[in-house]
Amino acid sequence: MKRFAPLFLALALISGVAQAATLEQASALLDAGHLTQADHALAQVLADQPHSASAHYLEARLLAVEGKWPLAEKELELAKRLDPTLSFAPAAQSQALANEVLKHQWKNPAGFAGYGQAALAALFVLISGYLVVGVVRNKRRPGGQV
């Protein structure tokens, strides 16, 4: 019966039997792997408690499980701003989450898109400048043709 508890909890949240989701319910859903239900419960918790460090930390955990690393990083940073010690979370768990977020920060191709675009823009400017200088030099030479 215990293994069906998250399922019953999810059904209660969906059907509206539970008036307000709690952080504990959202955590239980996340731990059980019911990501969609955990997301809905967390949205409700965050709407009720927007300044809850533990709610933002749990949201960071959920986003990390979903592979949404930039969003997980933002939520983890917000949780740390609200409670710098993350006193509500086990130290090993919070450190592991921070390490995973940091590891994926450098693997995120979207994070490097700006650098690639900037490099291409710089290359374009250099080539354009080289061509303009060549045209100007050619005009200054006697007998230069354009």
mmCIF file with all atom_site columns, C-alpha atoms in Angstrom:
data_model
loop_
_atom_site.group_PDB
_atom_site.id
_atom_site.type_symbol
_atom_site.label_atom_id
_atom_site.label_alt_id
_atom_site.label_comp_id
_atom_site.label_asym_id
_atom_site.label_entity_id
_atom_site.label_seq_id
_atom_site.pdbx_PDB_ins_code
_atom_site.Cartn_x
_atom_site.Cartn_y
_atom_site.Cartn_z
_atom_site.occupancy
_atom_site.B_iso_or_equiv
_atom_site.pdbx_formal_charge
_atom_site.auth_seq_id
_atom_site.auth_comp_id
_atom_site.auth_asym_id
_atom_site.auth_atom_id
_atom_site.pdbx_PDB_model_num
ATOM 1   C CA . MET A 1 1   ? 0.000  0.000  0.000   1.00 0.00 ? 1   MET A CA 1
ATOM 2   C CA . LYS A 1 2   ? 2.905  2.323  0.776   1.00 0.00 ? 2   LYS A CA 1
ATOM 3   C CA . ARG A 1 3   ? 4.200  2.219  -2.782  1.00 0.00 ? 3   ARG A CA 1
ATOM 4   C CA . PHE A 1 4   ? 0.849  3.468  -4.091  1.00 0.00 ? 4   PHE A CA 1
ATOM 5   C CA . ALA A 1 5   ? 0.833  6.481  -1.764  1.00 0.00 ? 5   ALA A CA 1
ATOM 6   C CA . PRO A 1 6   ? 2.313  8.866  -4.367  1.00 0.00 ? 6   PRO A CA 1
ATOM 7   C CA . LEU A 1 7   ? -0.275 7.715  -6.889  1.00 0.00 ? 7   LEU A CA 1
ATOM 8   C CA . PHE A 1 8   ? -3.116 8.380  -4.468  1.00 0.00 ? 8   PHE A CA 1
ATOM 9   C CA . LEU A 1 9   ? -1.553 11.715 -3.624  1.00 0.00 ? 9   LEU A CA 1
ATOM 10  C CA . ALA A 1 10  ? -1.319 12.619 -7.305  1.00 0.00 ? 10  ALA A CA 1
ATOM 11  C CA . LEU A 1 11  ? -4.937 11.638 -7.888  1.00 0.00 ? 11  LEU A CA 1
ATOM 12  C CA . ALA A 1 12  ? -6.001 13.713 -4.912  1.00 0.00 ? 12  ALA A CA 1
ATOM 13  C CA . LEU A 1 13  ? -4.135 16.742 -6.232  1.00 0.00 ? 13  LEU A CA 1
ATOM 14  C CA . ILE A 1 14  ? -5.517 16.346 -9.725  1.00 0.00 ? 14  ILE A CA 1
ATOM 15  C CA . SER A 1 15  ? -9.100 15.806 -8.621  1.00 0.00 ? 15  SER A CA 1
ATOM 16  C CA . GLY A 1 16  ? -9.012 18.765 -6.267  1.00 0.00 ? 16  GLY A CA 1
ATOM 17  C CA . VAL A 1 17  ? -9.595 16.743 -3.102  1.00 0.00 ? 17  VAL A CA 1
ATOM 18  C CA . ALA A 1 18  ? -6.504 18.371 -1.615  1.00 0.00 ? 18  ALA A CA 1
ATOM 19  C CA . GLN A 1 19  ? -7.119 22.096 -1.311  1.00 0.00 ? 19  GLN A CA 1
ATOM 20  C CA . ALA A 1 20  ? -3.505 23.208 -1.340  1.00 0.00 ? 20  ALA A CA 1
ATOM 21  C CA . ALA A 1 21  ? -0.427 21.246 -2.228  1.00 0.00 ? 21  ALA A CA 1
ATOM 22  C CA . THR A 1 22  ? 2.283  21.195 0.361   1.00 0.00 ? 22  THR A CA 1
ATOM 23  C CA . LEU A 1 23  ? 6.001  21.109 -0.062  1.00 0.00 ? 23  LEU A CA 1
ATOM 24  C CA . GLU A 1 24  ? 6.061  17.621 1.450   1.00 0.00 ? 24  GLU A CA 1
ATOM 25  C CA . GLN A 1 25  ? 3.547  16.386 -1.122  1.00 0.00 ? 25  GLN A CA 1
ATOM 26  C CA . ALA A 1 26  ? 5.538  17.879 -3.974  1.00 0.00 ? 26  ALA A CA 1
ATOM 27  C CA . SER A 1 27  ? 8.725  16.329 -2.598  1.00 0.00 ? 27  SER A CA 1
ATOM 28  C CA . ALA A 1 28  ? 7.061  12.926 -2.297  1.00 0.00 ? 28  ALA A CA 1
ATOM 29  C CA . LEU A 1 29  ? 5.843  13.152 -5.892  1.00 0.00 ? 29  LEU A CA 1
ATOM 30  C CA . LEU A 1 30  ? 9.308  14.123 -7.109  1.00 0.00 ? 30  LEU A CA 1
ATOM 31  C CA . ASP A 1 31  ? 10.968 11.324 -5.148  1.00 0.00 ? 31  ASP A CA 1
ATOM 32  C CA . ALA A 1 32  ? 8.441  8.857  -6.592  1.00 0.00 ? 32  ALA A CA 1
ATOM 33  C CA . GLY A 1 33  ? 9.232  10.009 -10.127 1.00 0.00 ? 33  GLY A CA 1
ATOM 34  C CA . HIS A 1 34  ? 5.855  11.605 -10.838 1.00 0.00 ? 34  HIS A CA 1
ATOM 35  C CA . LEU A 1 35  ? 7.362  14.657 -12.477 1.00 0.00 ? 35  LEU A CA 1
ATOM 36  C CA . THR A 1 36  ? 4.239  16.162 -14.014 1.00 0.00 ? 36  THR A CA 1
ATOM 37  C CA . GLN A 1 37  ? 2.307  15.944 -10.757 1.00 0.00 ? 37  GLN A CA 1
ATOM 38  C CA . ALA A 1 38  ? 5.305  17.259 -8.818  1.00 0.00 ? 38  ALA A CA 1
ATOM 39  C CA . ASP A 1 39  ? 5.509  20.179 -11.232 1.00 0.00 ? 39  ASP A CA 1
ATOM 40  C CA . HIS A 1 40  ? 1.848  21.042 -10.698 1.00 0.00 ? 40  HIS A CA 1
ATOM 41  C CA . ALA A 1 41  ? 2.166  20.734 -6.932  1.00 0.00 ? 41  ALA A CA 1
ATOM 42  C CA . LEU A 1 42  ? 5.317  22.867 -6.897  1.00 0.00 ? 42  LEU A CA 1
ATOM 43  C CA . ALA A 1 43  ? 3.661  25.528 -9.031  1.00 0.00 ? 43  ALA A CA 1
ATOM 44  C CA . GLN A 1 44  ? 0.906  25.734 -6.442  1.00 0.00 ? 44  GLN A CA 1
ATOM 45  C CA . VAL A 1 45  ? 3.385  25.824 -3.547  1.00 0.00 ? 45  VAL A CA 1
ATOM 46  C CA . LEU A 1 46  ? 5.444  28.550 -5.228  1.00 0.00 ? 46  LEU A CA 1
ATOM 47  C CA . ALA A 1 47  ? 2.311  30.570 -5.918  1.00 0.00 ? 47  ALA A CA 1
ATOM 48  C CA . ASP A 1 48  ? 1.392  30.342 -2.225  1.00 0.00 ? 48  ASP A CA 1
ATOM 49  C CA . GLN A 1 49  ? 4.962  30.773 -0.917  1.00 0.00 ? 49  GLN A CA 1
ATOM 50  C CA . PRO A 1 50  ? 7.047  32.708 -3.478  1.00 0.00 ? 50  PRO A CA 1
ATOM 51  C CA . HIS A 1 51  ? 9.785  33.448 -0.923  1.00 0.00 ? 51  HIS A CA 1
ATOM 52  C CA . SER A 1 52  ? 10.270 29.868 0.240   1.00 0.00 ? 52  SER A CA 1
ATOM 53  C CA . ALA A 1 53  ? 13.875 28.796 -0.221  1.00 0.00 ? 53  ALA A CA 1
ATOM 54  C CA . SER A 1 54  ? 12.923 25.147 0.177   1.00 0.00 ? 54  SER A CA 1
ATOM 55  C CA . ALA A 1 55  ? 10.270 25.432 -2.549  1.00 0.00 ? 55  ALA A CA 1
ATOM 56  C CA . HIS A 1 56  ? 12.761 26.989 -4.964  1.00 0.00 ? 56  HIS A CA 1
ATOM 57  C CA . TYR A 1 57  ? 15.326 24.332 -4.034  1.00 0.00 ? 57  TYR A CA 1
ATOM 58  C CA . LEU A 1 58  ? 12.794 21.587 -4.762  1.00 0.00 ? 58  LEU A CA 1
ATOM 59  C CA . GLU A 1 59  ? 11.965 23.303 -8.056  1.00 0.00 ? 59  GLU A CA 1
ATOM 60  C CA . ALA A 1 60  ? 15.699 23.259 -8.880  1.00 0.00 ? 60  ALA A CA 1
ATOM 61  C CA . ARG A 1 61  ? 15.796 19.524 -8.154  1.00 0.00 ? 61  ARG A CA 1
ATOM 62  C CA . LEU A 1 62  ? 12.784 18.931 -10.409 1.00 0.00 ? 62  LEU A CA 1
ATOM 63  C CA . LEU A 1 63  ? 14.248 20.989 -13.241 1.00 0.00 ? 63  LEU A CA 1
ATOM 64  C CA . ALA A 1 64  ? 17.545 19.125 -12.914 1.00 0.00 ? 64  ALA A CA 1
ATOM 65  C CA . VAL A 1 65  ? 15.755 15.782 -13.195 1.00 0.00 ? 65  VAL A CA 1
ATOM 66  C CA . GLU A 1 66  ? 14.010 17.101 -16.311 1.00 0.00 ? 66  GLU A CA 1
ATOM 67  C CA . GLY A 1 67  ? 17.365 18.189 -17.740 1.00 0.00 ? 67  GLY A CA 1
ATOM 68  C CA . LYS A 1 68  ? 16.478 21.881 -17.746 1.00 0.00 ? 68  LYS A CA 1
ATOM 69  C CA . TRP A 1 69  ? 19.873 22.928 -16.416 1.00 0.00 ? 69  TRP A CA 1
ATOM 70  C CA . PRO A 1 70  ? 19.806 26.711 -16.952 1.00 0.00 ? 70  PRO A CA 1
ATOM 71  C CA . LEU A 1 71  ? 16.445 26.947 -15.170 1.00 0.00 ? 71  LEU A CA 1
ATOM 72  C CA . ALA A 1 72  ? 17.650 24.622 -12.419 1.00 0.00 ? 72  ALA A CA 1
ATOM 73  C CA . GLU A 1 73  ? 20.663 26.874 -11.928 1.00 0.00 ? 73  GLU A CA 1
ATOM 74  C CA . LYS A 1 74  ? 18.447 29.960 -11.585 1.00 0.00 ? 74  LYS A CA 1
ATOM 75  C CA . GLU A 1 75  ? 16.166 28.263 -9.064  1.00 0.00 ? 75  GLU A CA 1
ATOM 76  C CA . LEU A 1 76  ? 19.125 26.995 -7.044  1.00 0.00 ? 76  LEU A CA 1
ATOM 77  C CA . GLU A 1 77  ? 20.639 30.495 -6.995  1.00 0.00 ? 77  GLU A CA 1
ATOM 78  C CA . LEU A 1 78  ? 17.312 31.923 -5.829  1.00 0.00 ? 78  LEU A CA 1
ATOM 79  C CA . ALA A 1 79  ? 17.053 29.311 -3.083  1.00 0.00 ? 79  ALA A CA 1
ATOM 80  C CA . LYS A 1 80  ? 20.596 30.199 -1.959  1.00 0.00 ? 80  LYS A CA 1
ATOM 81  C CA . ARG A 1 81  ? 19.740 33.902 -1.930  1.00 0.00 ? 81  ARG A CA 1
ATOM 82  C CA . LEU A 1 82  ? 16.746 33.205 0.288   1.00 0.00 ? 82  LEU A CA 1
ATOM 83  C CA . ASP A 1 83  ? 18.663 30.790 2.569   1.00 0.00 ? 83  ASP A CA 1
ATOM 84  C CA . PRO A 1 84  ? 22.422 30.859 1.921   1.00 0.00 ? 84  PRO A CA 1
ATOM 85  C CA . THR A 1 85  ? 23.054 27.714 3.974   1.00 0.00 ? 85  THR A CA 1
ATOM 86  C CA . LEU A 1 86  ? 20.166 25.697 2.486   1.00 0.00 ? 86  LEU A CA 1
ATOM 87  C CA . SER A 1 87  ? 19.623 24.519 6.051   1.00 0.00 ? 87  SER A CA 1
ATOM 88  C CA . PHE A 1 88  ? 16.510 22.521 5.125   1.00 0.00 ? 88  PHE A CA 1
ATOM 89  C CA . ALA A 1 89  ? 18.323 20.253 2.648   1.00 0.00 ? 89  ALA A CA 1
ATOM 90  C CA . PRO A 1 90  ? 20.780 17.470 3.408   1.00 0.00 ? 90  PRO A CA 1
ATOM 91  C CA . ALA A 1 91  ? 24.272 18.876 2.816   1.00 0.00 ? 91  ALA A CA 1
ATOM 92  C CA . ALA A 1 92  ? 25.323 15.990 0.560   1.00 0.00 ? 92  ALA A CA 1
ATOM 93  C CA . GLN A 1 93  ? 22.183 16.359 -1.575  1.00 0.00 ? 93  GLN A CA 1
ATOM 94  C CA . SER A 1 94  ? 22.492 20.111 -2.005  1.00 0.00 ? 94  SER A CA 1
ATOM 95  C CA . GLN A 1 95  ? 26.196 19.824 -2.834  1.00 0.00 ? 95  GLN A CA 1
ATOM 96  C CA . ALA A 1 96  ? 25.498 17.076 -5.378  1.00 0.00 ? 96  ALA A CA 1
ATOM 97  C CA . LEU A 1 97  ? 22.810 19.224 -7.015  1.00 0.00 ? 97  LEU A CA 1
ATOM 98  C CA . ALA A 1 98  ? 25.140 22.231 -7.130  1.00 0.00 ? 98  ALA A CA 1
ATOM 99  C CA . ASN A 1 99  ? 27.880 20.071 -8.688  1.00 0.00 ? 99  ASN A CA 1
ATOM 100 C CA . GLU A 1 100 ? 25.512 18.691 -11.332 1.00 0.00 ? 100 GLU A CA 1
ATOM 101 C CA . VAL A 1 101 ? 24.253 22.151 -12.207 1.00 0.00 ? 101 VAL A CA 1
ATOM 102 C CA . LEU A 1 102 ? 27.823 23.417 -12.499 1.00 0.00 ? 102 LEU A CA 1
ATOM 103 C CA . LYS A 1 103 ? 28.851 20.432 -14.612 1.00 0.00 ? 103 LYS A CA 1
ATOM 104 C CA . HIS A 1 104 ? 25.968 20.954 -17.034 1.00 0.00 ? 104 HIS A CA 1
ATOM 105 C CA . GLN A 1 105 ? 26.477 24.695 -17.139 1.00 0.00 ? 105 GLN A CA 1
ATOM 106 C CA . TRP A 1 106 ? 29.496 24.147 -19.388 1.00 0.00 ? 106 TRP A CA 1
ATOM 107 C CA . LYS A 1 107 ? 27.835 21.434 -21.480 1.00 0.00 ? 107 LYS A CA 1
ATOM 108 C CA . ASN A 1 108 ? 24.857 23.562 -22.395 1.00 0.00 ? 108 ASN A CA 1
ATOM 109 C CA . PRO A 1 109 ? 25.277 24.452 -26.074 1.00 0.00 ? 109 PRO A CA 1
ATOM 110 C CA . ALA A 1 110 ? 22.962 27.418 -25.666 1.00 0.00 ? 110 ALA A CA 1
ATOM 111 C CA . GLY A 1 111 ? 25.491 28.888 -23.253 1.00 0.00 ? 111 GLY A CA 1
ATOM 112 C CA . PHE A 1 112 ? 28.114 29.023 -25.977 1.00 0.00 ? 112 PHE A CA 1
ATOM 113 C CA . ALA A 1 113 ? 25.809 30.228 -28.756 1.00 0.00 ? 113 ALA A CA 1
ATOM 114 C CA . GLY A 1 114 ? 26.543 33.847 -27.904 1.00 0.00 ? 114 GLY A CA 1
ATOM 115 C CA . TYR A 1 115 ? 30.292 33.288 -28.199 1.00 0.00 ? 115 TYR A CA 1
ATOM 116 C CA . GLY A 1 116 ? 29.961 31.576 -31.570 1.00 0.00 ? 116 GLY A CA 1
ATOM 117 C CA . GLN A 1 117 ? 27.795 34.346 -32.915 1.00 0.00 ? 117 GLN A CA 1
ATOM 118 C CA . ALA A 1 118 ? 30.203 36.975 -31.603 1.00 0.00 ? 118 ALA A CA 1
ATOM 119 C CA . ALA A 1 119 ? 33.142 35.186 -33.246 1.00 0.00 ? 119 ALA A CA 1
ATOM 120 C CA . LEU A 1 120 ? 31.315 35.056 -36.573 1.00 0.00 ? 120 LEU A CA 1
ATOM 121 C CA . ALA A 1 121 ? 30.430 38.733 -36.317 1.00 0.00 ? 121 ALA A CA 1
ATOM 122 C CA . ALA A 1 122 ? 34.060 39.627 -35.567 1.00 0.00 ? 122 ALA A CA 1
ATOM 123 C CA . LEU A 1 123 ? 35.220 37.537 -38.522 1.00 0.00 ? 123 LEU A CA 1
ATOM 124 C CA . PHE A 1 124 ? 32.704 39.278 -40.786 1.00 0.00 ? 124 PHE A CA 1
ATOM 125 C CA . VAL A 1 125 ? 33.911 42.699 -39.632 1.00 0.00 ? 125 VAL A CA 1
ATOM 126 C CA . LEU A 1 126 ? 37.559 41.748 -40.218 1.00 0.00 ? 126 LEU A CA 1
ATOM 127 C CA . ILE A 1 127 ? 36.923 40.414 -43.723 1.00 0.00 ? 127 ILE A CA 1
ATOM 128 C CA . SER A 1 128 ? 34.773 43.425 -44.603 1.00 0.00 ? 128 SER A CA 1
ATOM 129 C CA . GLY A 1 129 ? 37.463 45.773 -43.308 1.00 0.00 ? 129 GLY A CA 1
ATOM 130 C CA . TYR A 1 130 ? 40.135 43.955 -45.314 1.00 0.00 ? 130 TYR A CA 1
ATOM 131 C CA . LEU A 1 131 ? 38.068 44.277 -48.492 1.00 0.00 ? 131 LEU A CA 1
ATOM 132 C CA . VAL A 1 132 ? 37.345 47.968 -47.901 1.00 0.00 ? 132 VAL A CA 1
ATOM 133 C CA . VAL A 1 133 ? 41.032 48.704 -47.270 1.00 0.00 ? 133 VAL A CA 1
ATOM 134 C CA . GLY A 1 134 ? 41.933 46.843 -50.470 1.00 0.00 ? 134 GLY A CA 1
ATOM 135 C CA . VAL A 1 135 ? 39.449 48.856 -52.519 1.00 0.00 ? 135 VAL A CA 1
ATOM 136 C CA . VAL A 1 136 ? 40.669 52.157 -51.037 1.00 0.00 ? 136 VAL A CA 1
ATOM 137 C CA . ARG A 1 137 ? 44.322 51.263 -51.714 1.00 0.00 ? 137 ARG A CA 1
ATOM 138 C CA . ASN A 1 138 ? 43.513 50.254 -55.263 1.00 0.00 ? 138 ASN A CA 1
ATOM 139 C CA . LYS A 1 139 ? 41.807 53.623 -55.907 1.00 0.00 ? 139 LYS A CA 1
ATOM 140 C CA . ARG A 1 140 ? 44.846 55.548 -54.649 1.00 0.00 ? 140 ARG A CA 1
ATOM 141 C CA . ARG A 1 141 ? 47.295 53.772 -56.958 1.00 0.00 ? 141 ARG A CA 1
ATOM 142 C CA . PRO A 1 142 ? 47.963 55.425 -60.271 1.00 0.00 ? 142 PRO A CA 1
ATOM 143 C CA . GLY A 1 143 ? 46.101 53.528 -62.925 1.00 0.00 ? 143 GLY A CA 1
ATOM 144 C CA . GLY A 1 144 ? 44.084 51.586 -60.323 1.00 0.00 ? 144 GLY A CA 1
ATOM 145 C CA . GLN A 1 145 ? 40.902 50.120 -61.652 1.00 0.00 ? 145 GLN A CA 1
ATOM 146 C CA . VAL A 1 146 ? 37.775 49.611 -59.673 1.00 0.00 ? 146 VAL A CA 1
#
